[in-house]
């Protein structure tokens, strides 16, 4: 069975065609800078690896380009649209409505649209991806996999804010949690790698967005992102945790409009605000050549993560393993080392030489003697989405 995984963003479409149950990736790619004259189209199969720069005016054109490539008589990997059994979509916010992977109906689409108020940067684009996929692959089953679903197991004491009760009961103001597909995937990998029976794990997803989860016996029990994906760790361009009074100060004393505050906190803050760079590789290179702003930003980033590790170790009354994942977590030995430095009180000690080893496999980087295992687990959200969609297709 061929499953097409779609992750539609504001100006990009990430796609992967996976054969299940063999988990074989038969084609994948990324269309970026949609809406510009020089959009990039990447497409890779066993025999083809292309990157084109071209005009892709909108998501609809992007979808057409992707479908054409997949079905091309020379470069393609499938004969026609009927070769795709399922299109599985990453959807960021499922609110309290969706605790599991779901077959998409009109009602589901309406709900995803309704939930756009909670994830305005993500849900509208995820929904557009669904509508375009229905047109492009009319015979395929459309399935949604929600980033929030894994965190539905968080107990009320973790997900409720200390606000008047009716805001929770009547208006669903609570922490939902995000990056669930990744946290689920890497925590399961870590549990099986370490052969743990009962387990207390902290998973740290560090990509453009960053989040950290306390996973007890395979279930999310606390998480750093909240009502929206803005809370918690310092991210590429999002501030993470903040005293909310700053928002009022910006509006009342510095003349900011509310929309400007939103843009400031989600698109101009975080590592970008601190250093002028969003890509951690640039920040690390500058820090290495002595740039004080970049050095401090790395320290701040690691310090925030450390504090969450302490909090979640306390929340679980112990810790078996710490797991780093995603672009930064998998590749930045510098940040991993800053995070694990002086955490020996909690049983965490890094092995510096293991930390420097490059590999795309799951690996241990902690010192052999340390009580807590430290792992790097490459995430694979597409495969997790494919597995969930495949699992659901058998229960239909
Ligand atoms: P997304 O959230 O978009 O999926 P990724 O998981 O791909 O993001 O992570 C993107 C981040 O990973 C960027 O900040 C990038 O700088 C960082 N990154 C990728 N490779 C490296 C590397 N070798 N060293 C340090 N950071 C890296």
Coordinates of C-alpha atoms and ligand atoms in Angstrom, one line a residue:
X1 CA 0.0 0.0 0.0
X2 CA 1.4 3.4 -1.0
X3 CA 0.8 6.3 1.5
X4 CA 1.5 9.8 0.5
X5 CA 2.5 12.0 3.5
X6 CA 1.8 15.7 3.2
X7 CA 3.0 18.5 5.5
X8 CA 1.7 21.7 4.0
X9 CA 3.0 24.9 5.5
X10 CA 2.5 28.6 4.7
X11 CA 4.9 28.6 1.8
X12 CA 6.0 25.0 1.5
X13 CA 4.8 21.5 0.8
X14 CA 6.9 18.6 2.2
X15 CA 5.9 15.2 0.8
X16 CA 7.0 11.6 1.1
X17 CA 5.6 8.5 -0.6
X18 CA 6.0 5.5 1.7
X19 CA 5.2 1.9 0.9
X20 CA 3.6 0.1 3.9
X21 CA 4.1 -2.1 5.7
X22 CA 7.7 -2.3 4.3
X23 CA 8.3 1.3 5.4
X24 CA 10.1 1.9 2.1
X25 CA 10.4 5.5 1.0
X26 CA 9.9 5.4 -2.7
X27 CA 9.8 9.2 -3.4
X28 CA 10.1 12.4 -1.4
X29 CA 10.6 16.1 -1.8
X30 CA 9.9 19.6 -0.8
X31 CA 8.5 22.6 -2.6
X32 CA 9.6 25.8 -0.9
X33 CA 9.0 29.6 -1.4
X34 CA 5.6 29.0 -2.9
X35 CA 4.2 32.3 -4.1
X36 CA 7.6 33.5 -5.3
X37 CA 9.1 33.5 -8.8
X38 CA 12.0 31.4 -7.7
X39 CA 10.3 28.6 -5.7
X40 CA 12.5 25.5 -5.3
X41 CA 11.2 22.1 -6.2
X42 CA 13.1 19.1 -4.8
X43 CA 12.3 15.6 -5.7
X44 CA 14.2 12.4 -4.9
X45 CA 13.7 8.7 -5.6
X46 CA 16.1 5.8 -5.8
X47 CA 17.3 6.9 -9.2
X48 CA 16.4 10.6 -9.4
X49 CA 17.6 13.6 -7.4
X50 CA 16.5 16.9 -8.8
X51 CA 16.3 20.5 -7.6
X52 CA 14.6 23.0 -9.9
X53 CA 14.0 26.7 -9.4
X54 CA 10.7 27.8 -11.0
X55 CA 7.5 29.9 -10.6
X56 CA 5.1 28.2 -8.3
X57 CA 2.4 30.9 -7.7
X58 CA 0.3 29.1 -5.1
X59 CA -0.2 25.8 -3.3
X60 CA -2.5 24.5 -6.0
X61 CA 0.3 24.8 -8.5
X62 CA 2.7 23.2 -6.0
X63 CA 0.4 20.2 -5.6
X64 CA 0.1 19.8 -9.4
X65 CA 3.9 19.9 -9.7
X66 CA 4.3 17.2 -7.0
X67 CA 1.7 14.9 -8.6
X68 CA 3.2 15.4 -12.1
X69 CA 6.7 14.4 -10.8
X70 CA 5.4 11.3 -8.9
X71 CA 3.5 10.1 -12.0
X72 CA 6.0 11.2 -14.7
X73 CA 6.7 8.4 -17.2
X74 CA 10.5 8.7 -16.7
X75 CA 11.1 10.2 -13.3
X76 CA 8.0 9.0 -11.6
X77 CA 7.4 6.2 -9.1
X78 CA 3.7 5.5 -9.6
X79 CA 1.6 5.0 -12.8
X80 CA -1.5 7.0 -11.8
X81 CA -3.5 8.5 -8.9
X82 CA -5.0 5.2 -8.2
X83 CA -1.6 3.9 -6.9
X84 CA -2.0 6.1 -3.9
X85 CA -4.2 4.4 -1.3
X86 CA -4.0 7.0 1.5
X87 CA -3.0 10.6 1.7
X88 CA -2.0 11.3 5.3
X89 CA -1.8 14.9 6.5
X90 CA 0.1 16.4 9.3
X91 CA -2.3 18.7 11.1
X92 CA -0.9 20.8 13.9
X93 CA -3.9 21.6 16.1
X94 CA -6.5 19.0 16.9
X95 CA -7.7 20.8 20.1
X96 CA -9.6 18.4 22.4
X97 CA -11.6 17.1 19.5
X98 CA -9.0 14.8 18.0
X99 CA -7.1 12.5 20.3
X100 CA -6.4 10.0 17.6
X101 CA -5.6 9.7 13.9
X102 CA -8.8 10.4 12.0
X103 CA -10.3 9.8 8.6
X104 CA -11.1 13.2 7.1
X105 CA -14.8 14.0 6.5
X106 CA -16.5 17.4 5.9
X107 CA -17.1 17.6 9.6
X108 CA -13.4 17.0 10.4
X109 CA -12.4 19.7 7.9
X110 CA -14.9 22.1 9.5
X111 CA -13.4 21.4 12.9
X112 CA -9.8 21.9 11.6
X113 CA -10.9 25.3 10.2
X114 CA -12.5 26.2 13.5
X115 CA -9.3 25.3 15.3
X116 CA -7.3 27.7 13.1
X117 CA -7.8 30.4 15.7
X118 CA -5.5 28.4 17.9
X119 CA -2.9 27.7 15.3
X120 CA -3.2 30.5 12.7
X121 CA 0.3 29.9 11.3
X122 CA -0.4 26.2 10.7
X123 CA -4.0 24.9 10.5
X124 CA -5.2 27.0 7.5
X125 CA -2.3 25.7 5.4
X126 CA -2.8 22.1 6.6
X127 CA -6.5 22.4 5.6
X128 CA -5.6 23.8 2.2
X129 CA -3.3 20.8 1.7
X130 CA -6.2 18.5 2.5
X131 CA -8.5 20.2 0.1
X132 CA -5.9 20.1 -2.7
X133 CA -5.1 16.5 -2.0
X134 CA -8.8 15.5 -2.3
X135 CA -8.8 17.1 -5.7
X136 CA -5.5 15.7 -6.9
X137 CA -6.0 12.1 -5.5
X138 CA -9.8 11.6 -5.5
X139 CA -9.6 7.9 -5.0
X140 CA -7.3 8.0 -2.0
X141 CA -8.5 7.9 1.6
X142 CA -7.6 11.2 3.3
X143 CA -6.4 10.8 6.9
X144 CA -5.3 13.5 9.4
X145 CA -2.6 12.9 12.1
X146 CA -2.6 15.6 14.7
X147 CA 0.5 17.1 16.5
X148 CA -1.6 17.5 19.6
X149 CA -2.9 13.9 19.9
X150 CA 0.0 12.4 21.8
X151 CA -0.4 15.0 24.6
X152 CA -4.1 14.2 25.3
X153 CA -2.8 12.0 28.1
X154 CA -1.5 15.0 30.1
X155 CA -3.2 15.1 33.5
X156 CA -5.4 18.1 34.2
X157 CA -2.9 19.4 36.8
X158 CA -0.4 19.7 34.0
X159 CA -2.6 21.1 31.2
X160 CA -4.9 23.5 33.1
X161 CA -3.8 27.1 33.6
X162 CA -4.4 28.9 37.0
X163 CA -7.2 31.0 35.5
X164 CA -10.9 31.2 36.4
X165 CA -12.4 27.7 35.9
X166 CA -14.9 28.7 33.3
X167 CA -12.1 29.6 30.9
X168 CA -11.1 25.9 31.0
X169 CA -14.5 24.3 31.1
X170 CA -16.4 26.7 28.7
X171 CA -13.6 28.0 26.5
X172 CA -11.0 25.2 26.4
X173 CA -8.2 27.4 27.4
X174 CA -5.5 24.9 28.4
X175 CA -2.2 23.5 27.3
X176 CA -2.6 21.2 24.3
X177 CA 1.1 20.4 23.4
X178 CA 2.6 20.0 20.0
X179 CA 5.3 18.1 18.0
X180 CA 3.4 15.0 19.3
X181 CA 4.3 12.8 16.4
X182 CA 8.0 13.4 16.9
X183 CA 7.9 13.0 20.7
X184 CA 5.9 9.7 20.4
X185 CA 8.2 8.3 17.7
X186 CA 11.5 9.1 19.5
X187 CA 10.2 8.0 23.0
X188 CA 9.0 4.7 21.6
X189 CA 12.4 4.2 19.8
X190 CA 14.3 5.0 23.1
X191 CA 12.1 2.6 25.1
X192 CA 12.8 -0.3 22.7
X193 CA 16.5 0.6 22.3
X194 CA 17.0 0.6 26.1
X195 CA 14.6 -2.3 26.6
X196 CA 12.8 -0.4 29.3
X197 CA 9.7 -1.9 31.0
X198 CA 8.5 1.1 33.0
X199 CA 10.1 4.3 31.9
X200 CA 10.7 7.9 32.7
X201 CA 12.0 9.8 29.7
X202 CA 12.4 13.4 28.6
X203 CA 12.3 14.0 24.9
X204 CA 13.8 17.2 23.6
X205 CA 12.7 18.2 20.0
X206 CA 15.0 21.0 18.8
X207 CA 14.2 22.2 15.2
X208 CA 12.8 25.5 14.1
X209 CA 10.2 25.0 16.7
X210 CA 11.5 23.5 20.0
X211 CA 9.7 21.6 22.7
X212 CA 10.3 19.2 25.5
X213 CA 8.1 16.4 26.9
X214 CA 8.0 14.3 30.0
X215 CA 7.0 10.8 28.9
X216 CA 6.1 8.3 31.6
X217 CA 5.6 4.7 30.5
X218 CA 5.2 5.9 26.9
X219 CA 2.6 8.6 27.7
X220 CA 3.0 12.3 27.6
X221 CA 2.5 13.7 31.1
X222 CA 3.8 17.2 30.6
X223 CA 5.0 19.4 27.8
X224 CA 6.6 22.8 27.3
X225 CA 4.3 24.2 24.5
X226 CA 0.9 25.3 25.7
X227 CA -2.3 26.7 24.3
X228 CA -0.4 27.4 21.1
X229 CA 3.1 26.4 19.9
X230 CA 4.6 29.7 21.3
X231 CA 5.3 28.6 24.9
X232 CA 8.4 27.0 26.5
X233 CA 11.8 26.7 25.0
X234 CA 13.7 29.4 23.0
X235 CA 13.1 28.7 19.3
X236 CA 14.3 29.9 16.0
X237 CA 12.1 33.0 16.0
X238 CA 9.7 32.4 18.9
X239 CA 10.5 33.7 22.4
X240 CA 9.1 30.8 24.4
X241 CA 8.3 31.4 28.1
X242 CA 7.6 35.1 28.8
X243 CA 6.0 37.2 31.6
X244 CA 2.7 38.1 29.9
X245 CA 2.9 41.6 31.4
X246 CA 5.5 42.4 28.8
X247 CA 2.7 42.3 26.2
X248 CA 0.8 45.0 28.0
X249 CA 3.9 47.0 28.4
X250 CA 4.7 46.8 24.7
X251 CA 1.1 47.9 23.9
X252 CA 0.6 50.5 26.6
X253 CA 4.0 52.1 26.8
X254 CA 5.9 51.4 23.6
X255 CA 3.0 51.9 21.1
X256 CA 2.8 48.4 19.7
X257 CA -0.4 47.1 18.1
X258 CA -1.6 43.7 19.1
X259 CA -0.7 42.2 15.7
X260 CA 2.7 43.7 15.9
X261 CA 3.2 42.1 19.3
X262 CA 2.2 38.8 17.8
X263 CA 4.7 39.1 15.0
X264 CA 7.4 40.2 17.4
X265 CA 6.9 37.2 19.7
X266 CA 6.5 34.6 17.0
X267 CA 8.6 35.8 14.1
X268 CA 11.2 38.2 15.4
X269 CA 12.2 36.8 18.7
X270 CA 14.0 33.7 19.9
X271 CA 17.4 33.0 18.5
X272 CA 16.7 35.4 15.6
X273 CA 15.9 38.3 18.0
X274 CA 18.9 37.5 20.1
X275 CA 21.5 37.2 17.3
X276 CA 20.1 38.3 14.0
X277 CA 20.3 34.6 12.8
X278 CA 17.8 31.8 12.9
X279 CA 20.0 29.0 11.6
X280 CA 21.9 27.5 14.5
X281 CA 24.8 26.7 12.3
X282 CA 25.4 30.4 11.7
X283 CA 25.0 31.2 15.4
X284 CA 27.5 28.5 16.4
X285 CA 30.0 29.6 13.8
X286 CA 29.8 33.2 15.1
X287 CA 30.0 32.1 18.7
X288 CA 33.1 30.1 17.9
X289 CA 34.8 33.2 16.5
X290 CA 33.9 35.1 19.8
X291 CA 30.7 36.9 19.0
X292 CA 29.3 37.6 22.5
X293 CA 25.6 37.9 21.5
X294 CA 25.8 34.5 19.8
X295 CA 27.6 32.9 22.8
X296 CA 25.0 34.3 25.2
X297 CA 22.1 33.1 23.0
X298 CA 23.5 29.6 23.1
X299 CA 23.9 29.7 26.8
X300 CA 20.3 31.1 27.3
X301 CA 18.9 28.4 25.0
X302 CA 20.6 25.6 26.9
X303 CA 19.8 27.1 30.3
X304 CA 16.1 27.1 29.4
X305 CA 16.2 23.4 28.4
X306 CA 18.1 22.6 31.6
X307 CA 15.4 24.1 33.7
X308 CA 12.7 22.0 32.0
X309 CA 14.8 18.9 32.5
X310 CA 14.9 19.7 36.2
X311 CA 11.2 20.3 36.4
X312 CA 10.3 17.2 34.5
X313 CA 12.6 15.0 36.5
X314 CA 10.8 16.3 39.6
X315 CA 7.4 15.7 37.9
X316 CA 8.3 12.1 37.2
X317 CA 10.2 11.6 40.5
X318 CA 13.2 10.3 38.5
X319 CA 14.6 9.9 35.0
X320 CA 15.8 6.9 33.0
X321 CA 16.8 8.7 29.7
X322 CA 17.2 12.0 28.0
X323 CA 16.5 12.0 24.3
X324 CA 17.7 14.7 21.8
X325 CA 16.0 14.9 18.4
X326 CA 15.3 17.0 15.3
X327 CA 17.6 19.3 13.3
X328 CA 19.5 20.8 16.2
X329 CA 19.1 18.0 18.7
X330 CA 20.5 15.5 16.2
X331 CA 23.3 17.6 14.9
X332 CA 24.4 20.2 17.4
X333 CA 27.0 18.6 19.7
X334 CA 27.6 22.1 21.0
X335 CA 24.1 22.7 22.3
X336 CA 23.8 19.1 23.6
X337 CA 27.0 19.6 25.6
X338 CA 25.8 22.9 27.0
X339 CA 22.5 21.3 28.1
X340 CA 24.2 18.3 29.8
X341 CA 26.9 20.3 31.4
X342 CA 26.6 20.3 35.3
X343 CA 23.6 18.1 35.4
X344 CA 25.5 15.3 37.2
X345 CA 23.4 15.9 40.3
X346 CA 20.5 14.5 38.3
X347 CA 22.6 11.5 37.1
X348 CA 23.3 13.1 33.6
X349 CA 26.9 13.1 32.4
X350 CA 27.9 13.5 28.8
X351 CA 30.7 11.5 27.1
X352 CA 32.4 14.2 25.1
X353 CA 33.8 11.9 22.4
X354 CA 30.6 10.0 21.9
X355 CA 28.8 13.4 21.7
X356 CA 31.0 14.4 18.7
X357 CA 30.4 11.2 16.7
X358 CA 28.3 11.9 13.6
X359 CA 25.7 9.2 12.7
X360 CA 22.2 9.1 11.4
X361 CA 21.4 6.2 13.7
X362 CA 20.0 6.1 17.2
X363 CA 23.0 6.4 19.6
X364 CA 24.1 6.8 23.2
X365 CA 26.2 9.8 24.1
X366 CA 26.1 9.7 27.9
X367 CA 29.0 8.5 30.0
X368 CA 28.9 4.7 30.7
X369 CA 28.9 5.3 34.4
X370 CA 26.0 7.8 34.4
X371 CA 22.7 6.8 35.9
X372 CA 20.6 8.4 33.2
X373 CA 21.0 7.4 29.6
X374 CA 21.5 10.2 27.1
X375 CA 20.5 9.4 23.6
X376 CA 20.3 11.0 20.1
X377 CA 17.3 9.6 18.3
X378 CA 16.7 10.8 14.8
X379 CA 13.1 11.7 14.4
X380 CA 11.0 10.5 11.5
X381 CA 7.6 12.2 11.6
X382 CA 6.7 11.1 8.1
X383 CA 7.2 7.4 9.0
X384 CA 5.2 7.8 12.2
X385 CA 2.4 9.4 10.3
X386 CA 2.5 6.6 7.7
X387 CA 2.4 4.0 10.5
X388 CA -0.6 5.6 12.1
X389 CA -2.5 6.0 8.9
X390 CA -1.7 2.4 7.9
X391 CA -2.8 1.2 11.4
X392 CA -6.1 3.1 11.0
X393 CA -6.7 1.8 7.5
X394 CA -6.9 -1.7 9.0
X395 CA -9.5 -0.7 11.5
X396 CA -11.9 0.9 9.0
Ligands
LIG1 P1 11.8 21.9 11.3 O1 11.3 22.3 12.6 O2 11.6 22.9 10.2 O3 11.5 20.5 10.9 P2 14.5 20.9 11.6 O4 14.2 19.8 12.5 O5 15.0 20.6 10.2 O6 13.4 22.0 11.5 O7 15.7 21.8 12.3 C1 16.1 23.0 11.7 C2 17.3 23.5 12.6 O8 18.3 22.5 12.7 C3 17.9 24.8 12.1 O9 18.0 25.7 13.2 C4 19.3 24.3 11.7 O10 20.2 25.3 11.9 C5 19.6 23.2 12.7 N1 20.6 22.3 12.2 C6 20.6 21.5 11.1 N2 21.8 20.9 10.9 C7 22.6 21.4 11.9 C8 24.0 21.2 12.3 N3 24.8 20.4 11.6 N4 24.5 21.8 13.4 C9 23.7 22.7 14.1 N5 22.4 22.9 13.8 C10 21.9 22.3 12.7

